[in-house]
Coordinates of C-alpha atoms in Angstrom, one line a residue:
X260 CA 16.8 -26.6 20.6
X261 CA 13.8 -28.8 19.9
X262 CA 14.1 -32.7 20.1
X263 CA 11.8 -34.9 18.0
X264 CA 9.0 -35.1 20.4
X265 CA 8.6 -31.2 20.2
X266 CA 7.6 -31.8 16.8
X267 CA 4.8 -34.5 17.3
X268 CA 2.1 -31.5 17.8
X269 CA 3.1 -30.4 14.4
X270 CA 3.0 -33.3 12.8
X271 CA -0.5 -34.0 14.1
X272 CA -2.0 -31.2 13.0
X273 CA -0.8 -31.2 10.1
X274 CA -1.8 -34.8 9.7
X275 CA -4.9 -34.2 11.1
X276 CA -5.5 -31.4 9.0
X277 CA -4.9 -33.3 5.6
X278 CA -7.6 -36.3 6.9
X279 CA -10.0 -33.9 7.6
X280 CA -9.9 -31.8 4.5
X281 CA -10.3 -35.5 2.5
X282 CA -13.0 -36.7 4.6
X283 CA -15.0 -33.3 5.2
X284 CA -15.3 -32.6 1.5
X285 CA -18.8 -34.8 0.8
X286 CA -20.3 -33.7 4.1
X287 CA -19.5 -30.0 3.0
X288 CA -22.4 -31.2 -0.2
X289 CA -24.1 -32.7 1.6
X290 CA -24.8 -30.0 4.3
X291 CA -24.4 -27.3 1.7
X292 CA -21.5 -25.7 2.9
X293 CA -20.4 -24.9 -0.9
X294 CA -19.2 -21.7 -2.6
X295 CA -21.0 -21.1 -5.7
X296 CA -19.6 -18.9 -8.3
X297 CA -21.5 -15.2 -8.5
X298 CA -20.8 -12.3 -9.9
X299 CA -18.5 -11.6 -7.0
X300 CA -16.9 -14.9 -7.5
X301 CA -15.5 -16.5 -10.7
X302 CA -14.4 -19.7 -9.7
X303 CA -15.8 -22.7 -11.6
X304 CA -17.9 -25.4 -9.7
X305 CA -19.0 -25.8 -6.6
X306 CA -16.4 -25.4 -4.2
X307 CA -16.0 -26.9 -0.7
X308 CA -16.0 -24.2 2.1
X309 CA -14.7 -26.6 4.6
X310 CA -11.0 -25.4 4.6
X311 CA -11.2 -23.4 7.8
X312 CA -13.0 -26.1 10.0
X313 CA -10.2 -28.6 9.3
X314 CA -7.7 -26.2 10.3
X315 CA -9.3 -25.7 13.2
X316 CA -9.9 -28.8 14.1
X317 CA -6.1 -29.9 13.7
X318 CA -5.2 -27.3 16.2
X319 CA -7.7 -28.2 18.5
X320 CA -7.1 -32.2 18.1
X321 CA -3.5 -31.9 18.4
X322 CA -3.2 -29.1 21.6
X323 CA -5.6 -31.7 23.1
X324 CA -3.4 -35.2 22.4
X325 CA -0.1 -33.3 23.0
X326 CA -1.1 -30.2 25.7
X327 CA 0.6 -27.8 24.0
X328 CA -1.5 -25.0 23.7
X329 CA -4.8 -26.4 25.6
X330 CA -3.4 -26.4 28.9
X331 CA -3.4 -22.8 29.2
X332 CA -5.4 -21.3 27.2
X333 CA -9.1 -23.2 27.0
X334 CA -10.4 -20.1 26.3
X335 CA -9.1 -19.7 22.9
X336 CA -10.4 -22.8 21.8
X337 CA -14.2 -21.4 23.6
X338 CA -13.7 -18.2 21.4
X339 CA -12.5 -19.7 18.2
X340 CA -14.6 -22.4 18.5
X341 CA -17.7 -19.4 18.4
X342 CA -15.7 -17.9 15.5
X343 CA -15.7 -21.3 13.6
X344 CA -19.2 -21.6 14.2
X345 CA -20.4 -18.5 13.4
X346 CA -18.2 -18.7 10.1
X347 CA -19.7 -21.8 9.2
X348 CA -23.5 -20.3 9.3
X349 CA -22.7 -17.4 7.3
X350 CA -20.9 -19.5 4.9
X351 CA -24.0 -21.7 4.6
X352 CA -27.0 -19.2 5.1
X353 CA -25.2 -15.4 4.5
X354 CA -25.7 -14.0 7.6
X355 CA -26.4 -10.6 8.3
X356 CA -23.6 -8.1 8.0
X357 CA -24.8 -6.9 11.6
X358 CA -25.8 -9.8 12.9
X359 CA -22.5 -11.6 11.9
X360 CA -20.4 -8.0 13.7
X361 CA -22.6 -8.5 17.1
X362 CA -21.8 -12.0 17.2
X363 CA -17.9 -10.9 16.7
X364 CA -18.0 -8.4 19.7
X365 CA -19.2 -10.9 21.5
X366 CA -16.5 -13.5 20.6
X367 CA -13.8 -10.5 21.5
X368 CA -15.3 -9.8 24.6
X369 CA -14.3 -13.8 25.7
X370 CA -10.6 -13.0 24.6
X371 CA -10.6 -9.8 26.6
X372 CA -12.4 -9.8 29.7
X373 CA -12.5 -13.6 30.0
X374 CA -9.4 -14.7 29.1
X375 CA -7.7 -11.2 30.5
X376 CA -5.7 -11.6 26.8
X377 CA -6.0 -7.6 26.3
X378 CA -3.8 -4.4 25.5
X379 CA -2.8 -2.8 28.4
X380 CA -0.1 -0.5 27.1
X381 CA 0.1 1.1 23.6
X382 CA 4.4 2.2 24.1
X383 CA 5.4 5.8 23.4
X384 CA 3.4 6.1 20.0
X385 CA 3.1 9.8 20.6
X386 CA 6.5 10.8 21.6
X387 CA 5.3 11.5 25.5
X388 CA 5.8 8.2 26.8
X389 CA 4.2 5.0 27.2
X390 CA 0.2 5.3 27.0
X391 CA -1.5 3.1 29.7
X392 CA -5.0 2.1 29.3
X393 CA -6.1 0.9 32.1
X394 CA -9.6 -0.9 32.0
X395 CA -10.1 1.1 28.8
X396 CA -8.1 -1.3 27.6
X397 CA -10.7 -3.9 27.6
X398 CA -12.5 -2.1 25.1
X399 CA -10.2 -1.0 23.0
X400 CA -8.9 -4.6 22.7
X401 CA -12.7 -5.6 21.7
X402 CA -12.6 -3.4 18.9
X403 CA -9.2 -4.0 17.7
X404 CA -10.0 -8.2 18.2
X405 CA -13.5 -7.5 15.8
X406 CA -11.5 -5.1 13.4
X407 CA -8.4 -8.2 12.9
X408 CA -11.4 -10.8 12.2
X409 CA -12.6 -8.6 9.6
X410 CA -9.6 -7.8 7.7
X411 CA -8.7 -11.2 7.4
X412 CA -12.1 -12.0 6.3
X413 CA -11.6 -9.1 3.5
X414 CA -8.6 -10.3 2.1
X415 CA -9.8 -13.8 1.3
X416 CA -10.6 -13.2 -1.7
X417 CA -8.4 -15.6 -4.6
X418 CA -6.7 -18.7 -3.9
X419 CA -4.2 -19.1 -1.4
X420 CA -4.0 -15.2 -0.3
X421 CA -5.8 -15.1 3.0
X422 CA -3.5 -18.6 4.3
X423 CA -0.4 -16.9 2.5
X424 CA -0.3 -14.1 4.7
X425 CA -1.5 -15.9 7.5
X426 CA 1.8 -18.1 6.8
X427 CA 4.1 -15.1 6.8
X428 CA 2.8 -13.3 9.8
X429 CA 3.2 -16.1 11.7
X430 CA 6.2 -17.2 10.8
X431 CA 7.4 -13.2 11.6
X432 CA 6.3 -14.0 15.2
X433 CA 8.0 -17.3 15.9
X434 CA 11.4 -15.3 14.6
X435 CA 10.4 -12.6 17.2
X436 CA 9.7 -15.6 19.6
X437 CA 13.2 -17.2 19.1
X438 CA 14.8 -13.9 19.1
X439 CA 13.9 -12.7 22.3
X440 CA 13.9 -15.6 24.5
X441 CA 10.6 -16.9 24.6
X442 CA 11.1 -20.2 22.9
X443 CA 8.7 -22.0 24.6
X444 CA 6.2 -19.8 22.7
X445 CA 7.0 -21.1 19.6
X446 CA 4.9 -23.8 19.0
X447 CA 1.7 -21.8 19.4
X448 CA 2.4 -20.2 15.9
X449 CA 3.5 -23.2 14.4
X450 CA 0.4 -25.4 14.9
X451 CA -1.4 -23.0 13.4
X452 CA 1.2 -22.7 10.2
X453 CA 1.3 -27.0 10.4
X454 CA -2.4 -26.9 9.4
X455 CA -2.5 -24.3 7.0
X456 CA -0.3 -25.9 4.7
X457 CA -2.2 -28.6 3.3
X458 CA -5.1 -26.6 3.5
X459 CA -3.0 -24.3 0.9
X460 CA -1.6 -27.8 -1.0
X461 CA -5.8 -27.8 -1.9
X462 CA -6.2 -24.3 -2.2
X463 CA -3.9 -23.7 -4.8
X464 CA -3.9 -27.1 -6.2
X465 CA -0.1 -27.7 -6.0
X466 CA 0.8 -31.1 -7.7
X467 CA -0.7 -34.3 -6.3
X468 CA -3.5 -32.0 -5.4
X469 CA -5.3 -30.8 -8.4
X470 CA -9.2 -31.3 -8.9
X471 CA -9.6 -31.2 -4.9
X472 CA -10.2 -26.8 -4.3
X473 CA -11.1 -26.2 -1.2
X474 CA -11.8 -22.8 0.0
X475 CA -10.8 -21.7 3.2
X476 CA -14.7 -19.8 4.1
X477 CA -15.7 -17.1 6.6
X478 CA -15.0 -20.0 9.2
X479 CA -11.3 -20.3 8.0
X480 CA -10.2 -16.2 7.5
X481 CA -12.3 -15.3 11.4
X482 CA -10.7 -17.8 12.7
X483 CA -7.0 -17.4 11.3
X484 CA -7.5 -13.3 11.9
X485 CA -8.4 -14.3 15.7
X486 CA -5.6 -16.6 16.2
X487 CA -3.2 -13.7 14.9
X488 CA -4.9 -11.2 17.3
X489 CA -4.3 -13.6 20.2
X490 CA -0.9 -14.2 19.2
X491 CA -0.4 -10.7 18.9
X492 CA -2.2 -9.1 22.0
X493 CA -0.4 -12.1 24.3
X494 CA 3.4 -11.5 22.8
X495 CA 3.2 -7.8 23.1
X496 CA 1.5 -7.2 26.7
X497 CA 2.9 -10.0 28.6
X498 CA 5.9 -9.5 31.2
X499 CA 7.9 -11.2 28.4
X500 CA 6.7 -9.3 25.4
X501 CA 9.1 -10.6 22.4
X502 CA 8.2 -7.4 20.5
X503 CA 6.8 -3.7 20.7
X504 CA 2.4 -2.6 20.4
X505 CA 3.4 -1.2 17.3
X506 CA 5.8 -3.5 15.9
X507 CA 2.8 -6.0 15.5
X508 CA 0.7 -3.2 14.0
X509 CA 2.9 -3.2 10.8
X510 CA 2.8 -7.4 11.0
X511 CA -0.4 -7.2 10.3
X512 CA -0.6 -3.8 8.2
X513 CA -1.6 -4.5 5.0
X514 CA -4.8 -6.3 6.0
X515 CA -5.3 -3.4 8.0
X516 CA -4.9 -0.9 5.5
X517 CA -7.0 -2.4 2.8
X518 CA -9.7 -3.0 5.2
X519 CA -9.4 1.4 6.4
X520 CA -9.3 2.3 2.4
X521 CA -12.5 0.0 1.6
X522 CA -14.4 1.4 4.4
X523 CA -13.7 4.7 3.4
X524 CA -14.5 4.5 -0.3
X525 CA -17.7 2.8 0.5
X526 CA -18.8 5.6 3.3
X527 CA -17.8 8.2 1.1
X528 CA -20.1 6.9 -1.6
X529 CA -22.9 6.7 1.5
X530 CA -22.8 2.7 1.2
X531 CA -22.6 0.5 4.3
X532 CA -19.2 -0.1 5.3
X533 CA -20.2 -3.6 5.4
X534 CA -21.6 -4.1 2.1
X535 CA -18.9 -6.4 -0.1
X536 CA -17.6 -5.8 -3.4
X537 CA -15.4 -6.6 -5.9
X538 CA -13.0 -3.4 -5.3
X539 CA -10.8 -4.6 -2.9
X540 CA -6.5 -5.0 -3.2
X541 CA -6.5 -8.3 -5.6
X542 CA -9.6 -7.1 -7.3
X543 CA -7.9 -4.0 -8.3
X544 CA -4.9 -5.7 -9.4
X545 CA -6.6 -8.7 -11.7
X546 CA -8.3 -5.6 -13.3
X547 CA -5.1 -3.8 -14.2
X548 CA -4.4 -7.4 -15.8
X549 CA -2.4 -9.9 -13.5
X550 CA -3.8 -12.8 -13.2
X551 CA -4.5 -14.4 -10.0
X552 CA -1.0 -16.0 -9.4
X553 CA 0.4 -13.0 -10.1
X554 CA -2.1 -11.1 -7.8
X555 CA -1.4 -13.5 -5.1
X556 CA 2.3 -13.3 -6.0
X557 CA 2.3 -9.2 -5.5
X558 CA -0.1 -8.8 -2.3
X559 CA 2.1 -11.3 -0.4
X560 CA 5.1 -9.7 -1.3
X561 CA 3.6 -6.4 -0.1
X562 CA 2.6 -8.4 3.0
X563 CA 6.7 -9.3 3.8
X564 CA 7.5 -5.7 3.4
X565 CA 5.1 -4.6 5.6
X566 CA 6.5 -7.5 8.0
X567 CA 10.5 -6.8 7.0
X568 CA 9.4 -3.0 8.3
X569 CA 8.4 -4.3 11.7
X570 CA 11.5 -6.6 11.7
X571 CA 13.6 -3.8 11.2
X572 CA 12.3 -1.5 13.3
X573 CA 12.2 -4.1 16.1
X574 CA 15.8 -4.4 15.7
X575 CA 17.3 -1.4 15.1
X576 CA 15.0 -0.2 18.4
X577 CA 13.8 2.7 16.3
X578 CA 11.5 5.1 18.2
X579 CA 7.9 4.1 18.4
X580 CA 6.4 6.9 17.9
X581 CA 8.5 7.1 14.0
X582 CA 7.3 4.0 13.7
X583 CA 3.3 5.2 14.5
X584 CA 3.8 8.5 12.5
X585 CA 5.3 6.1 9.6
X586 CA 2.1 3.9 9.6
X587 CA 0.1 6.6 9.8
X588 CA 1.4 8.3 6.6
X589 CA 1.6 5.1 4.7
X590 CA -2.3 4.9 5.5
X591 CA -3.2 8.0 4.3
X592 CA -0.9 7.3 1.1
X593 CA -2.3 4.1 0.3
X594 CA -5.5 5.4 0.9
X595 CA -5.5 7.9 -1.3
X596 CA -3.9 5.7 -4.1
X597 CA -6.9 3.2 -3.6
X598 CA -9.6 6.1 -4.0
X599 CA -7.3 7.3 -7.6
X600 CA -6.3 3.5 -8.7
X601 CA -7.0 4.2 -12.0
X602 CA -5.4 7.4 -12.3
X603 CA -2.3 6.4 -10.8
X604 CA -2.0 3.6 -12.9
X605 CA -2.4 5.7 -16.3
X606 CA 0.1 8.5 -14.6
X607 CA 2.9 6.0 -14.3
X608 CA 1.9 4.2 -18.1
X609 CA 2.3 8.0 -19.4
X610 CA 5.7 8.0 -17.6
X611 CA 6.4 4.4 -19.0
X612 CA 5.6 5.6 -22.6
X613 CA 8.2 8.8 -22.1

């Protein structure tokens, strides 16, 4: 059980985070690091893009002053720390879509071949036993590191939605953590949860908080989709993985799935993959008529069951290759009901009217 000094590191970052994301908001005016509204943005004002770099920040500060997570692993500080940066440019001078992806492979490449943080095995997904990469691995960890970042980066898109499913993922793997043993693990999610939250107190302007937005900014959603692709990679390859490859595939699912079903709407309209839009999961749904609470409301219960399926399967021990072939389908149906939003919704209105 944890004694009151296991909980300093979260009270510092979460203390740390709450100072910073006071005292960053002028420099973020001064320096320009502002979102202002656009036709792919409706918020009002100028808004403070600072909400990432305080978060990590906290982490860093506090794994420093109590050597929680610094001690052994540097090297995700060297990576995020890229991430962070390289968030923070595109925030303030809208990088290159390819520019921004080559910096990204380059960031994965530190988690994988420097830090040795990459996906050896894959489990029986197929049916015919465990698939082994080998040094394939490497690279297949590269692109699964770069393809995380950018989901995450998608789905930040209304108030408190990227740091919402941050917080439930997260919170998934410090139950698989505690369940299987590995308690000493625990406090590498929960830092990261500790400074989310009063980033998501301005976010969302919960009471005592209102007239202070903050947006969480390309420097924020890379570097929260890194951290969970870390986290991830680490608890499922290690000696004392606390869960199964696959099992962590439907933690992070959703973000997964609406980044596949964007990317193939745009390629089969022969746009870049990359280009943005406003077509994406809570765009879809503020245009059927929820507002943005109720948006953010529906996506992160959406998230949970994608979660409370990995749970599930984890526990019950159910076959990993029903759980692949059950991902798989889901994709292809949620694909397909992206590509035909419209005329799903007016099928089920019909069937609402009879």
């Amino acid at each position: 059980m944890f004694d009151y000094f296991q909980f300093v590191p979260l009270f510092t970052a979460f203390f740390v985070a709450l100072v910073l994301l006071v005292v960053m908001t002028p420099l973020a005016h001064q320096f320009g690091l502002v979102d202002q509204p656009s036709y792919r943005k409706k918020h009002a004002g100028m808004v403070p893009l600072t909400g990432g770099v305080a978060i990590f920040m906290a982490v860093l500060v506090a794994s420093i002053v109590t050597d929680v997570w610094m001690k052994n692993n540097p090297l995700f500080f060297t990576a995020s720390a890229f991430i962070v940066l390289l968030g923070m440019l595109d925030d303030r001078f809208d990088l290159s879509a390819k520019g921004r992806l080559v910096c990204q492979f380059g960031v994965a490449a530190i988690m994988a071949w420097s830090a040795q943080n990459y996906i050896t095995d894959l489990g029986d997904i197929v049916g015919f036993g465990n698939i082994s990469l080998g040094i394939g691995g490497y690279f297949f960890t590269i692109v699964c590191v770069v393809g995380v970042i950018n989901a995450f980066n998608m789905i930040d898109g209304i108030d408190g939605l990227a740091g919402g499913m941050s917080l439930i993922i997260l919170l998934t793997v410090v139950g698989f953590l505690l369940a299987s043993g590995n308690e000493d693990a625990v406090m590498e999610p929960l830092i990261i949860v500790a400074a989310i939250v009063p980033f998501l107190a301005f976010n969302l302007s919960w009471k005592g908080f209102k007239g202070n937005k903050i947006f969480m900014g390309d420097a924020g959603s890379m570097f929260v989709g890194l951290t969970i692709v870390w986290l991830l990679v680490d608890h499922t390859q290690s000696s004392q993985a606390a869960f199964r490859p696959i099992t962590a595939v439907w933690l992070i699912g959703l973000p997964l799935m609406d980044m596949a079903a964007i990317m193939y709407r745009r390629a089969m309209k022969g746009q870049s993959v990359l280009r943005p839009d406003r077509k994406h999961l809570h765009n879809i749904f503020m245009r059927a008529g929820l507002s943005s609470t109720q948006a953010l409301i529906a996506i992160l219960a959406m998230g949970f069951c994608y979660c409370l399926i990995g749970i599930l399967g984890e526990f019950y021990q159910i076959a990993e290759w029903i759980m692949f072939a059950s991902f798989v389908a889901l994709l292809v149906a949620y694909s397909y009901i992206i590509q035909n939003i419209w005329s799903v919704i007016r099928f089920i209105k019909t069937l609402v009217r009879v």
